[in-house]
mmCIF file of C-alpha atoms in Angstrom:
data_model
loop_
_atom_site.group_PDB
_atom_site.id
_atom_site.type_symbol
_atom_site.label_atom_id
_atom_site.label_comp_id
_atom_site.label_asym_id
_atom_site.label_seq_id
_atom_site.Cartn_x
_atom_site.Cartn_y
_atom_site.Cartn_z
ATOM 1 C CA MET A 256 0.000 0.000 0.000
ATOM 2 C CA THR A 257 1.231 3.504 -0.822
ATOM 3 C CA THR A 258 2.553 5.465 2.140
ATOM 4 C CA LEU A 259 1.034 8.936 2.529
ATOM 5 C CA VAL A 260 3.264 11.763 3.744
ATOM 6 C CA PHE A 261 1.652 14.876 5.218
ATOM 7 C CA GLY A 262 2.151 17.732 7.642
ATOM 8 C CA HIS A 263 -0.285 19.839 9.664
ATOM 9 C CA LYS A 264 -3.719 21.246 8.865
ATOM 10 C CA SER A 265 -2.598 24.808 8.019
ATOM 11 C CA PRO A 266 0.037 24.109 5.361
ATOM 12 C CA ASP A 267 2.778 26.706 5.115
ATOM 13 C CA THR A 268 5.776 26.280 2.826
ATOM 14 C CA ASP A 269 7.516 23.790 5.134
ATOM 15 C CA SER A 270 4.391 21.682 5.645
ATOM 16 C CA THR A 271 3.772 21.693 1.875
ATOM 17 C CA GLY A 272 7.319 21.133 0.655
ATOM 18 C CA ALA A 273 8.448 18.611 3.273
ATOM 19 C CA PRO A 274 5.831 15.970 2.300
ATOM 20 C CA ILE A 275 6.828 16.291 -1.362
ATOM 21 C CA ILE A 276 10.514 15.964 -0.485
ATOM 22 C CA TRP A 277 10.078 12.944 1.779
ATOM 23 C CA ALA A 278 7.679 11.203 -0.621
ATOM 24 C CA TRP A 279 10.370 11.623 -3.312
ATOM 25 C CA TYR A 280 13.003 10.179 -0.966
ATOM 26 C CA LEU A 281 10.899 7.175 0.004
ATOM 27 C CA SER A 282 9.843 6.410 -3.555
ATOM 28 C CA GLU A 283 12.964 7.194 -5.563
ATOM 29 C CA VAL A 284 15.740 6.365 -3.093
ATOM 30 C CA MET A 285 14.295 3.889 -0.592
ATOM 31 C CA GLY A 286 12.017 2.067 -3.048
ATOM 32 C CA ILE A 287 8.911 2.554 -0.890
ATOM 33 C CA PRO A 288 5.868 3.782 -2.863
ATOM 34 C CA ALA A 289 4.866 7.095 -1.301
ATOM 35 C CA GLU A 290 2.789 10.157 -2.170
ATOM 36 C CA ALA A 291 2.508 13.589 -0.585
ATOM 37 C CA ARG A 292 -0.796 14.903 0.730
ATOM 38 C CA LEU A 293 -2.026 18.158 2.282
ATOM 39 C CA LEU A 294 -4.485 18.571 5.146
ATOM 40 C CA GLY A 295 -5.665 22.008 4.061
ATOM 41 C CA GLN A 296 -5.292 24.789 1.527
ATOM 42 C CA PRO A 297 -1.657 25.939 1.355
ATOM 43 C CA ASN A 298 -0.794 29.596 1.777
ATOM 44 C CA THR A 299 0.207 31.814 -1.142
ATOM 45 C CA GLU A 300 3.935 31.415 -0.561
ATOM 46 C CA ALA A 301 3.675 27.623 -0.565
ATOM 47 C CA ALA A 302 1.689 27.719 -3.805
ATOM 48 C CA PHE A 303 4.288 30.022 -5.382
ATOM 49 C CA VAL A 304 7.164 27.775 -4.312
ATOM 50 C CA ALA A 305 5.528 24.630 -5.683
ATOM 51 C CA GLN A 306 4.916 26.286 -9.042
ATOM 52 C CA ARG A 307 8.401 27.846 -9.118
ATOM 53 C CA TRP A 308 10.051 24.420 -8.853
ATOM 54 C CA GLY A 309 7.621 22.591 -11.128
ATOM 55 C CA PHE A 310 5.455 20.664 -8.670
ATOM 56 C CA ALA A 311 1.702 20.287 -8.651
ATOM 57 C CA LEU A 312 0.229 20.861 -5.223
ATOM 58 C CA PRO A 313 -0.543 17.555 -3.490
ATOM 59 C CA GLU A 314 -4.117 16.393 -3.092
ATOM 60 C CA ILE A 315 -5.938 17.705 -0.004
ATOM 61 C CA ILE A 316 -7.390 14.987 2.233
ATOM 62 C CA GLU A 317 -9.869 15.255 5.098
ATOM 63 C CA ASP A 318 -8.896 12.109 6.993
ATOM 64 C CA VAL A 319 -6.998 8.831 6.753
ATOM 65 C CA ALA A 320 -8.372 5.304 6.678
ATOM 66 C CA ASP A 321 -7.738 2.632 9.276
ATOM 67 C CA ASP A 322 -4.304 1.013 8.778
ATOM 68 C CA GLN A 323 -3.252 3.572 6.139
ATOM 69 C CA PRO A 324 0.582 3.676 6.154
ATOM 70 C CA CYS A 325 1.710 7.259 6.678
ATOM 71 C CA VAL A 326 4.615 9.470 7.671
ATOM 72 C CA ILE A 327 3.945 12.633 9.667
ATOM 73 C CA VAL A 328 6.189 15.642 9.055
ATOM 74 C CA ASP A 329 6.430 19.127 10.589
ATOM 75 C CA THR A 330 4.197 18.282 13.563
ATOM 76 C CA ASN A 331 3.575 15.637 16.182
ATOM 77 C CA ASN A 332 0.411 17.233 17.566
ATOM 78 C CA PRO A 333 -2.779 15.148 17.138
ATOM 79 C CA ALA A 334 -4.863 18.361 17.105
ATOM 80 C CA GLU A 335 -3.140 19.313 13.843
ATOM 81 C CA LEU A 336 -3.642 15.912 12.205
ATOM 82 C CA PRO A 337 -6.526 13.867 10.756
ATOM 83 C CA ALA A 338 -9.149 12.790 13.273
ATOM 84 C CA ASN A 339 -8.476 9.102 12.587
ATOM 85 C CA ILE A 340 -4.686 9.358 12.865
ATOM 86 C CA ASN A 341 -4.422 6.956 15.823
ATOM 87 C CA ASN A 342 -6.107 4.229 13.771
ATOM 88 C CA ALA A 343 -3.761 4.732 10.823
ATOM 89 C CA ASP A 344 -0.403 2.984 10.555
ATOM 90 C CA VAL A 345 2.039 5.773 11.399
ATOM 91 C CA ARG A 346 5.480 4.617 10.266
ATOM 92 C CA ALA A 347 7.588 7.675 11.111
ATOM 93 C CA ILE A 348 7.555 11.235 12.466
ATOM 94 C CA ILE A 349 10.014 13.866 11.226
ATOM 95 C CA ASP A 350 9.702 17.147 13.086
ATOM 96 C CA HIS A 351 11.338 20.194 14.646
ATOM 97 C CA HIS A 352 8.693 21.089 17.250
ATOM 98 C CA LYS A 353 8.461 20.145 20.896
ATOM 99 C CA LEU A 354 6.980 16.744 21.716
ATOM 100 C CA VAL A 355 3.277 17.175 22.481
ATOM 101 C CA GLY A 356 2.041 13.626 23.102
ATOM 102 C CA GLY A 357 -1.256 11.956 22.309
ATOM 103 C CA LEU A 358 -0.310 10.007 19.203
ATOM 104 C CA GLU A 359 -0.756 6.249 19.384
ATOM 105 C CA THR A 360 1.008 3.920 16.940
ATOM 106 C CA LYS A 361 0.590 0.266 16.055
ATOM 107 C CA GLY A 362 4.184 -0.542 16.908
ATOM 108 C CA PRO A 363 7.640 1.011 17.305
ATOM 109 C CA ILE A 364 8.259 3.735 14.746
ATOM 110 C CA HIS A 365 11.126 5.807 13.440
ATOM 111 C CA ILE A 366 11.145 9.294 15.018
ATOM 112 C CA VAL A 367 13.603 12.017 14.013
ATOM 113 C CA MET A 368 13.340 15.350 15.804
ATOM 114 C CA GLN A 369 15.913 18.138 16.068
ATOM 115 C CA PRO A 370 15.927 21.649 17.577
ATOM 116 C CA VAL A 371 16.316 23.426 14.257
ATOM 117 C CA ALA A 372 14.182 25.978 12.425
ATOM 118 C CA CYS A 373 12.868 23.780 9.637
ATOM 119 C CA THR A 374 11.693 20.201 9.094
ATOM 120 C CA VAL A 375 13.684 19.805 5.883
ATOM 121 C CA THR A 376 16.880 20.555 7.794
ATOM 122 C CA VAL A 377 16.097 17.392 9.780
ATOM 123 C CA MET A 378 15.386 15.557 6.508
ATOM 124 C CA TYR A 379 18.687 16.665 4.993
ATOM 125 C CA ASP A 380 20.546 15.127 7.923
ATOM 126 C CA ALA A 381 18.424 11.970 7.834
ATOM 127 C CA MET A 382 19.189 11.390 4.145
ATOM 128 C CA GLY A 383 22.923 11.301 4.780
ATOM 129 C CA ALA A 384 24.910 10.682 1.594
ATOM 130 C CA ASP A 385 21.667 10.326 -0.353
ATOM 131 C CA VAL A 386 21.300 14.129 -0.447
ATOM 132 C CA GLY A 387 23.614 13.904 -3.449
ATOM 133 C CA LYS A 388 20.818 12.158 -5.336
ATOM 134 C CA MET A 389 18.403 15.081 -5.021
ATOM 135 C CA PRO A 390 17.418 16.624 -8.368
ATOM 136 C CA ASP A 391 17.359 20.402 -8.615
ATOM 137 C CA PRO A 392 13.580 20.749 -8.082
ATOM 138 C CA ILE A 393 13.812 18.883 -4.765
ATOM 139 C CA LYS A 394 16.798 21.029 -3.765
ATOM 140 C CA GLY A 395 14.752 24.099 -4.661
ATOM 141 C CA LEU A 396 11.892 22.991 -2.428
ATOM 142 C CA MET A 397 14.310 22.312 0.410
ATOM 143 C CA LEU A 398 15.920 25.738 0.051
ATOM 144 C CA SER A 399 12.486 27.375 -0.042
ATOM 145 C CA CYS A 400 11.318 25.650 3.132
ATOM 146 C CA ILE A 401 14.388 26.758 5.075
ATOM 147 C CA LEU A 402 14.167 30.354 3.849
ATOM 148 C CA SER A 403 10.488 30.431 4.755
ATOM 149 C CA ASP A 404 10.790 28.973 8.249
ATOM 150 C CA THR A 405 13.837 31.109 9.104
ATOM 151 C CA LEU A 406 12.439 34.265 7.438
ATOM 152 C CA GLU A 407 15.705 34.420 5.470
ATOM 153 C CA PHE A 408 17.695 33.740 8.665
ATOM 154 C CA ARG A 409 15.980 36.589 10.607
ATOM 155 C CA SER A 410 13.994 34.298 12.893
ATOM 156 C CA PRO A 411 15.490 33.558 16.329
ATOM 157 C CA THR A 412 14.799 29.866 15.645
ATOM 158 C CA THR A 413 17.493 29.864 12.935
ATOM 159 C CA THR A 414 20.466 27.612 13.631
ATOM 160 C CA ALA A 415 23.861 27.410 11.957
ATOM 161 C CA LYS A 416 22.780 24.078 10.470
ATOM 162 C CA ASP A 417 19.714 25.647 8.781
ATOM 163 C CA LYS A 418 21.800 28.433 7.294
ATOM 164 C CA ASP A 419 24.682 26.227 6.156
ATOM 165 C CA ILE A 420 22.340 23.855 4.316
ATOM 166 C CA ALA A 421 20.419 26.714 2.691
ATOM 167 C CA VAL A 422 23.606 28.424 1.512
ATOM 168 C CA ALA A 423 24.962 25.158 0.103
ATOM 169 C CA LEU A 424 21.721 24.446 -1.769
ATOM 170 C CA ALA A 425 21.545 27.991 -3.146
ATOM 171 C CA ASN A 426 25.100 27.710 -4.433
ATOM 172 C CA GLN A 427 24.332 24.398 -6.122
ATOM 173 C CA LEU A 428 21.250 25.894 -7.772
ATOM 174 C CA GLY A 429 22.850 29.200 -8.705
ATOM 175 C CA VAL A 430 20.198 31.045 -6.676
ATOM 176 C CA LYS A 431 20.854 34.386 -4.957
ATOM 177 C CA ILE A 432 19.204 34.037 -1.564
ATOM 178 C CA PRO A 433 18.193 37.705 -1.030
ATOM 179 C CA ASP A 434 16.543 37.905 -4.457
ATOM 180 C CA TYR A 435 14.726 34.604 -4.165
ATOM 181 C CA ALA A 436 13.616 35.224 -0.579
ATOM 182 C CA ALA A 437 12.171 38.579 -1.675
ATOM 183 C CA GLU A 438 10.090 36.773 -4.323
ATOM 184 C CA MET A 439 8.841 34.287 -1.754
ATOM 185 C CA PHE A 440 7.913 36.945 0.788
ATOM 186 C CA ALA A 441 6.119 38.994 -1.872
ATOM 187 C CA ALA A 442 4.005 35.942 -2.668
ATOM 188 C CA LYS A 443 3.324 35.395 1.041
ATOM 189 C CA SER A 444 2.230 39.026 1.427
ATOM 190 C CA ASP A 445 -0.448 38.779 -1.266
ATOM 191 C CA VAL A 446 -3.457 37.897 0.907
ATOM 192 C CA SER A 447 -6.061 40.020 -0.869
ATOM 193 C CA ALA A 448 -8.018 36.979 -2.063
ATOM 194 C CA PHE A 449 -8.498 35.545 1.442
ATOM 195 C CA SER A 450 -11.439 36.223 3.738
ATOM 196 C CA ASP A 451 -10.855 37.402 7.301
ATOM 197 C CA ALA A 452 -11.622 33.918 8.640
ATOM 198 C CA GLU A 453 -9.181 32.359 6.172
ATOM 199 C CA LEU A 454 -6.468 34.783 7.292
ATOM 200 C CA LEU A 455 -7.036 33.881 10.930
ATOM 201 C CA ARG A 456 -6.712 30.177 10.170
ATOM 202 C CA MET A 457 -3.983 30.411 7.502
ATOM 203 C CA ASP A 458 -0.997 29.918 9.792
ATOM 204 C CA SER A 459 -2.455 29.116 13.181
ATOM 205 C CA LYS A 460 -2.182 26.579 15.960
ATOM 206 C CA GLU A 461 -4.237 25.880 19.066
ATOM 207 C CA PHE A 462 -2.746 26.138 22.551
ATOM 208 C CA THR A 463 -4.132 26.190 26.077
ATOM 209 C CA VAL A 464 -2.600 28.471 28.707
ATOM 210 C CA ASP A 465 -3.731 28.124 32.331
ATOM 211 C CA GLY A 466 -7.100 26.782 31.257
ATOM 212 C CA THR A 467 -7.706 29.380 28.532
ATOM 213 C CA SER A 468 -7.676 28.036 24.974
ATOM 214 C CA PHE A 469 -6.275 30.104 22.114
ATOM 215 C CA ARG A 470 -5.956 29.878 18.358
ATOM 216 C CA VAL A 471 -2.623 31.642 17.863
ATOM 217 C CA SER A 472 -2.401 33.035 14.336
ATOM 218 C CA VAL A 473 0.714 34.492 12.731
ATOM 219 C CA LEU A 474 0.832 36.301 9.395
ATOM 220 C CA GLU A 475 4.357 36.944 8.121
ATOM 221 C CA THR A 476 4.526 39.703 5.545
ATOM 222 C CA THR A 477 6.668 42.423 4.002
ATOM 223 C CA ALA A 478 3.535 44.579 3.687
ATOM 224 C CA PRO A 479 1.788 44.577 7.099
ATOM 225 C CA ALA A 480 -0.464 47.482 6.109
ATOM 226 C CA ILE A 481 -2.373 45.146 3.751
ATOM 227 C CA VAL A 482 -3.544 43.149 6.772
ATOM 228 C CA LEU A 483 -3.751 45.977 9.312
ATOM 229 C CA ASP A 484 -5.983 48.031 7.010
ATOM 230 C CA ARG A 485 -8.547 45.252 7.562
ATOM 231 C CA LYS A 486 -8.132 45.092 11.341
ATOM 232 C CA ASP A 487 -11.669 46.231 12.211
ATOM 233 C CA SER A 488 -13.332 43.464 10.224
ATOM 234 C CA ILE A 489 -10.677 40.931 11.267
ATOM 235 C CA MET A 490 -11.276 41.680 14.950
ATOM 236 C CA LYS A 491 -15.028 41.171 14.515
ATOM 237 C CA THR A 492 -14.336 37.857 12.777
ATOM 238 C CA MET A 493 -12.133 36.696 15.658
ATOM 239 C CA THR A 494 -15.276 36.124 17.732
ATOM 240 C CA THR A 495 -16.857 33.999 15.008
ATOM 241 C CA VAL A 496 -13.723 31.925 14.411
ATOM 242 C CA ALA A 497 -13.239 31.357 18.147
ATOM 243 C CA ALA A 498 -16.824 30.087 18.477
ATOM 244 C CA GLU A 499 -16.598 27.866 15.387
ATOM 245 C CA ASP A 500 -13.236 26.390 16.432
ATOM 246 C CA GLY A 501 -14.136 25.896 20.073
ATOM 247 C CA VAL A 502 -11.486 28.164 21.590
ATOM 248 C CA ASP A 503 -11.788 31.039 24.033
ATOM 249 C CA GLN A 504 -9.888 33.583 21.952
ATOM 250 C CA VAL A 505 -8.064 34.068 18.672
ATOM 251 C CA LEU A 506 -4.754 35.916 18.910
ATOM 252 C CA LEU A 507 -3.337 37.483 15.742
ATOM 253 C CA PHE A 508 0.258 38.599 15.319
ATOM 254 C CA VAL A 509 1.148 40.364 12.051
ATOM 255 C CA VAL A 510 4.895 39.859 11.653
ATOM 256 C CA ASP A 511 6.735 42.551 9.705
ATOM 257 C CA ILE A 512 9.608 40.549 8.215
ATOM 258 C CA LEU A 513 11.666 43.551 7.129
ATOM 259 C CA ASN A 514 11.332 45.608 10.339
ATOM 260 C CA GLU A 515 11.572 42.489 12.528
ATOM 261 C CA GLU A 516 8.572 43.198 14.736
ATOM 262 C CA ALA A 517 5.020 42.010 15.239
ATOM 263 C CA THR A 518 1.779 43.936 15.589
ATOM 264 C CA MET A 519 -0.741 42.227 17.861
ATOM 265 C CA LEU A 520 -4.437 42.991 17.456
ATOM 266 C CA ILE A 521 -6.218 43.947 20.696
ATOM 267 C CA PRO A 522 -9.996 43.540 20.299
ATOM 268 C CA ASN A 523 -10.890 43.108 23.992
ATOM 269 C CA ASP A 524 -9.703 43.054 27.605
ATOM 270 C CA LEU A 525 -8.463 39.452 27.434
ATOM 271 C CA THR A 526 -6.085 40.167 24.547
ATOM 272 C CA LYS A 527 -4.958 43.360 26.296
ATOM 273 C CA THR A 528 -4.134 41.358 29.418
ATOM 274 C CA VAL A 529 -2.270 38.763 27.328
ATOM 275 C CA ALA A 530 -0.193 41.470 25.619
ATOM 276 C CA GLU A 531 0.679 43.218 28.862
ATOM 277 C CA LYS A 532 1.441 40.114 30.935
ATOM 278 C CA SER A 533 3.160 38.156 28.170
ATOM 279 C CA PHE A 534 5.251 40.802 26.465
ATOM 280 C CA GLY A 535 5.421 43.662 28.974
ATOM 281 C CA ALA A 536 3.613 45.849 26.446
ATOM 282 C CA THR A 537 1.748 49.065 27.163
ATOM 283 C CA VAL A 538 -1.584 48.870 25.328
ATOM 284 C CA THR A 539 -3.394 52.104 24.534
ATOM 285 C CA GLY A 540 -5.438 51.170 21.472
ATOM 286 C CA ASP A 541 -6.569 48.212 19.384
ATOM 287 C CA THR A 542 -3.057 47.253 18.289
ATOM 288 C CA VAL A 543 0.328 47.038 19.951
ATOM 289 C CA VAL A 544 3.751 46.726 18.326
ATOM 290 C CA LEU A 545 6.100 44.120 19.778
ATOM 291 C CA PRO A 546 9.692 44.868 18.677
ATOM 292 C CA GLY A 547 11.809 41.825 17.864
ATOM 293 C CA VAL A 548 8.923 39.351 18.125
ATOM 294 C CA MET A 549 8.920 37.146 15.025
ATOM 295 C CA SER A 550 8.642 33.518 16.103
ATOM 296 C CA ARG A 551 5.480 31.857 17.405
ATOM 297 C CA LYS A 552 7.459 28.789 18.488
ATOM 298 C CA LYS A 553 10.257 30.544 20.349
ATOM 299 C CA GLN A 554 8.919 33.979 21.329
ATOM 300 C CA ILE A 555 5.109 33.949 21.349
ATOM 301 C CA ILE A 556 3.872 30.616 22.704
ATOM 302 C CA PRO A 557 6.444 30.276 25.536
ATOM 303 C CA SER A 558 5.611 33.825 26.680
ATOM 304 C CA LEU A 559 1.812 33.582 26.794
ATOM 305 C CA LYS A 560 0.193 34.461 30.120
ATOM 306 C CA VAL A 561 -3.426 35.258 31.028
#
């Protein structure tokens, strides 16, 4: 049976590219039939990257069947995976996030996790000498994923390993990193076609802090005004999305990649309290700028207080 490779439910560039890369590795190098899948609509940057390197976007699936062989990448959180994941046959997990718990497998599995900025950095290491077999399109996807997750090495999650691999791949491809990263970020910033609810769910994850549940949404952009000009309608939609998704509050951070800061929307007293307790911010209106805050994983989630 074909092994399905997929990431989390809000596919960014890493969670779109990593399944394609690992499905290629399993099929073409390891001789294990594998196909990439998505668990949701990818963001605009991910779509641009796939087209740029000649890949069709993988099929979107809602769930997995009992005993379906699969490999999970870029997450280990059951809340971000198909509802039936514990009845599937999970063969491996490749990730760079903290261990959450809750997944149940049918037997011992292969798990590779590293404290790096990007899943494909873990994959590069796991492939060993086989990285030399990667064709240029796969190298291009790998480079794209690293540049996206590190925000062109601006993110505090960036490690020397991420950067060294990205630079090596760019040199092999003849790609100038600043120019290519600018193209990627321009694609990511084009969110005009998305509804407010889609923006709030585009790059978001659920977390619970001291009994309060949040959907924490991050929009990384070189043009924050495009999103902030819609803040009134977005803040109204936060209430709807929170109710539909069963959380107490949606938090939105608009990350300005170039100025290396985030603007947090403040629609109510709860979000004001979160901003002040978590980041030491002084809130006087319906937004607050958080200098230097760019990473949900390293700077936002660990800091959250209510």
